[in-house]
Short mmCIF file of C-alpha atoms in Angstrom, two decimals:
data_model
loop_
_atom_site.label_atom_id
_atom_site.label_comp_id
_atom_site.label_asym_id
_atom_site.label_seq_id
_atom_site.Cartn_x
_atom_site.Cartn_y
_atom_site.Cartn_z
CA MET A 1 -4.32 -0.87 -18.44
CA ARG A 2 -2.63 0.99 -21.27
CA ALA A 3 -0.68 4.12 -20.40
CA GLU A 4 -2.57 6.10 -23.07
CA ASP A 5 -5.83 5.52 -21.17
CA MET A 6 -4.59 7.07 -17.93
CA GLY A 7 -3.80 10.64 -19.01
CA ILE A 8 -0.56 10.91 -17.03
CA SER A 9 0.91 14.40 -17.19
CA GLU A 10 4.14 15.06 -19.06
CA ALA A 11 5.89 16.10 -15.84
CA GLN A 12 5.08 12.74 -14.23
CA GLN A 13 6.21 10.90 -17.37
CA PHE A 14 9.47 12.86 -17.25
CA LEU A 15 10.03 11.91 -13.60
CA ALA A 16 9.35 8.24 -14.31
CA SER A 17 11.71 8.37 -17.30
CA MET A 18 14.42 10.02 -15.24
CA TYR A 19 14.06 7.30 -12.58
CA VAL A 20 14.63 4.63 -15.24
CA LEU A 21 17.51 6.60 -16.79
CA VAL A 22 19.32 7.17 -13.47
CA ILE A 23 18.96 3.53 -12.38
CA SER A 24 20.09 2.32 -15.82
CA ALA A 25 23.08 4.64 -15.91
CA GLY A 26 24.09 3.64 -12.39
CA LEU A 27 23.91 -0.05 -13.26
CA VAL A 28 25.89 0.39 -16.47
CA LEU A 29 28.60 2.40 -14.69
CA PHE A 30 28.80 -0.20 -11.92
CA PHE A 31 29.23 -3.07 -14.38
CA LEU A 32 31.75 -1.09 -16.45
CA ALA A 33 33.77 -0.46 -13.28
CA CYS A 34 33.66 -4.17 -12.45
CA GLY A 35 34.80 -4.96 -15.99
CA GLY A 36 37.64 -2.48 -15.66
CA TYR A 37 38.86 -4.19 -12.50
CA LEU A 38 38.59 -7.64 -14.06
CA HIS A 39 40.13 -6.75 -17.44
CA PRO A 40 43.78 -7.07 -16.27
CA LEU A 41 43.06 -10.67 -15.30
CA PHE A 42 42.32 -11.49 -18.92
CA ARG A 43 45.72 -10.31 -20.22
CA ASP A 44 47.04 -13.74 -19.38
CA ARG A 45 46.85 -16.01 -22.46
CA THR A 46 45.24 -18.84 -20.52
CA LEU A 47 42.29 -16.70 -19.36
CA ARG A 48 41.82 -14.70 -22.59
CA PRO A 49 39.40 -17.25 -24.18
CA ALA A 50 37.07 -16.76 -21.20
CA LEU A 51 36.71 -13.01 -21.91
CA PRO A 52 33.63 -13.37 -24.17
CA LEU A 53 31.99 -15.56 -21.53
CA ALA A 54 32.71 -12.94 -18.86
CA TYR A 55 31.19 -10.21 -21.08
CA MET A 56 28.10 -12.33 -21.72
CA ILE A 57 27.65 -13.03 -18.00
CA GLY A 58 28.07 -9.31 -17.26
CA ILE A 59 25.44 -8.31 -19.85
CA MET A 60 22.99 -10.91 -18.52
CA ALA A 61 23.59 -9.72 -14.94
CA LEU A 62 23.01 -6.13 -16.08
CA ALA A 63 19.72 -7.08 -17.75
CA LEU A 64 18.55 -9.04 -14.71
CA ALA A 65 19.47 -6.20 -12.35
CA PHE A 66 17.57 -3.73 -14.55
CA MET A 67 14.48 -5.95 -14.67
CA GLY A 68 14.61 -6.58 -10.94
CA ILE A 69 15.01 -2.95 -9.92
CA VAL A 70 13.07 -0.94 -12.50
CA LEU A 71 10.44 -3.31 -13.86
CA GLY A 72 10.03 -5.18 -10.58
CA GLY A 73 9.27 -1.95 -8.72
CA ALA A 74 6.51 -0.97 -11.15
CA TYR A 75 5.03 -4.48 -11.07
CA ALA A 76 5.11 -4.51 -7.26
CA LYS A 77 3.37 -1.13 -7.12
CA GLY A 78 0.66 -2.38 -9.48
CA SER A 79 0.15 -5.53 -7.41
CA GLU A 80 0.01 -3.44 -4.25
CA ALA A 81 -2.65 -1.20 -5.82
CA VAL A 82 -4.80 -4.22 -6.73
CA GLN A 83 -4.43 -5.62 -3.19
CA GLN A 84 -5.40 -2.28 -1.67
CA TRP A 85 -8.45 -2.10 -3.91
CA GLN A 86 -9.49 -5.65 -3.01
CA SER A 87 -9.18 -4.81 0.68
CA GLY A 88 -11.55 -1.86 0.19
CA LYS A 89 -9.01 0.99 0.22
CA VAL A 90 -8.26 3.53 -2.52
CA PRO A 91 -4.74 2.83 -3.87
CA GLY A 92 -2.01 5.44 -3.63
CA HIS A 93 -0.61 7.45 -6.52
CA TYR A 94 2.33 6.25 -8.63
CA TYR A 95 4.03 8.69 -11.01
CA GLY A 96 0.80 10.39 -12.02
CA ALA A 97 -1.39 7.28 -12.09
CA ASN A 98 -4.21 8.27 -9.74
CA PRO A 99 -6.84 5.52 -9.53
CA GLN A 100 -10.26 6.69 -8.37
CA PRO A 101 -13.32 4.64 -7.40
CA VAL A 102 -16.23 5.86 -9.50
CA CYS A 103 -19.90 5.18 -10.08
CA VAL A 104 -21.04 5.35 -13.70
CA THR A 105 -24.59 6.22 -14.72
CA PRO A 106 -25.52 6.04 -18.41
CA ILE A 107 -27.15 9.19 -19.80
CA GLY A 108 -29.17 7.29 -22.41
CA PRO A 109 -30.44 3.72 -22.59
CA LEU A 110 -28.00 1.20 -21.12
CA GLU A 111 -28.46 -1.16 -24.08
CA ARG A 112 -27.14 1.45 -26.57
CA LEU A 113 -24.00 2.22 -24.62
CA PRO A 114 -20.88 1.03 -26.53
CA VAL A 115 -18.79 -0.83 -23.94
CA ASP A 116 -16.70 -3.21 -26.13
CA GLY A 117 -18.35 -6.47 -25.12
CA GLN A 118 -18.45 -5.65 -21.40
CA ARG A 119 -21.55 -5.18 -19.31
CA LEU A 120 -21.83 -1.86 -17.48
CA ASP A 121 -23.53 -2.16 -14.11
CA PRO A 122 -24.63 1.25 -12.70
CA ASP A 123 -24.58 -0.18 -9.15
CA ARG A 124 -20.96 -1.41 -9.30
CA VAL A 125 -17.96 0.65 -8.24
CA TYR A 126 -15.32 0.80 -10.97
CA GLY A 127 -11.79 2.12 -11.04
CA SER A 128 -10.98 5.03 -13.32
CA PHE A 129 -8.05 7.31 -14.11
CA GLY A 130 -10.18 10.14 -15.48
CA VAL A 131 -11.31 11.23 -18.93
CA VAL A 132 -8.72 10.94 -21.71
CA ASP A 133 -9.51 11.91 -25.33
CA GLY A 134 -13.27 11.77 -24.72
CA GLN A 135 -13.12 8.26 -23.26
CA VAL A 136 -13.46 7.07 -19.68
CA THR A 137 -11.53 3.83 -19.26
CA LEU A 138 -13.08 1.80 -16.49
CA TRP A 139 -11.40 -1.02 -14.59
CA ASP A 140 -13.68 -3.74 -13.29
CA PRO A 141 -12.09 -5.04 -10.06
CA LYS A 142 -14.10 -8.27 -10.12
CA SER A 143 -13.00 -9.43 -13.57
CA GLY A 144 -9.78 -7.42 -13.81
CA ASP A 145 -10.75 -6.18 -17.29
CA THR A 146 -10.68 -2.63 -18.57
CA PHE A 147 -13.02 -1.11 -21.12
CA PRO A 148 -13.53 2.37 -22.56
CA VAL A 149 -16.85 4.22 -22.45
CA PRO A 150 -17.55 7.50 -24.29
CA ALA A 151 -17.45 10.29 -21.72
CA ASP A 152 -20.43 12.06 -23.26
CA ALA A 153 -22.62 8.94 -22.86
CA VAL A 154 -22.17 8.52 -19.10
CA GLN A 155 -22.10 10.51 -15.90
CA VAL A 156 -19.05 9.64 -13.78
CA LEU A 157 -19.14 10.42 -10.06
CA THR A 158 -16.46 9.73 -7.45
CA ALA A 159 -17.48 6.93 -5.09
CA GLY A 160 -16.59 7.76 -1.52
CA LYS A 161 -13.85 10.30 -0.77
CA GLY A 162 -11.47 9.04 -3.47
CA THR A 163 -8.33 9.98 -1.52
CA PRO A 164 -5.58 7.36 -1.05
CA SER A 165 -6.24 4.92 1.82
CA SER A 166 -9.87 6.03 2.19
CA SER A 167 -12.61 3.41 2.08
CA ILE A 168 -14.26 2.35 -1.18
CA PRO A 169 -18.03 1.83 -0.93
CA ARG A 170 -19.20 -1.71 -1.73
CA ASP A 171 -21.64 -0.45 -4.34
CA CYS A 172 -22.99 2.79 -5.75
CA ARG A 173 -26.27 2.64 -3.83
CA SER A 174 -24.52 3.29 -0.50
#
C-alpha cells in the first residue's frame, strides 16, 4: 500500500524519519570509528593497495547493516500485520499506520462504483487506513490487492471493535 493512501500524520512521519536518521548516523559513526582504528595498519606499503578493498567492504557492510536494521524492521512489522489479520486479529499500530477492519456499503448502484478493476463485495471485511483526499483505499486480505474508492460513493463502517488485537468478524453480516 502506498504511503500517500494511509494519511499518516506529520508527527508520525517525523518520528519514523528520526528513527531512520538515528540508526543511520549510529551505523556511519561506528564504521568510521572502525576505519579510524584500521587506518594505521594501511600505512605499511605492503598493505596500502588493499585500502580500496577495505573501504569497499566497509561500505557494503554499512549498506547491509542499514537494510537489515531499518528496512528489515519495517518489512517484519508489515508481515506481522498481515499474519495478525489472517489469524482474525486487528493488527497493531506502526508509526501512524492504523489498519482498521471495515465494511463498505455502496450508496448508489454497485455496478457504477469506480473500483479500478476490482470487485467490491459489501459482505466482505476489508482493511482500511481511513479517508485520504476523498478516497478510501481498501485492502482485500484474500487477494492482497489494494484499490481506492471515492469516499462520497460508499458508507464505511468499522467492523468489530477495531482496536489492536481485537477480533475481526468473518463477514459484514455478523
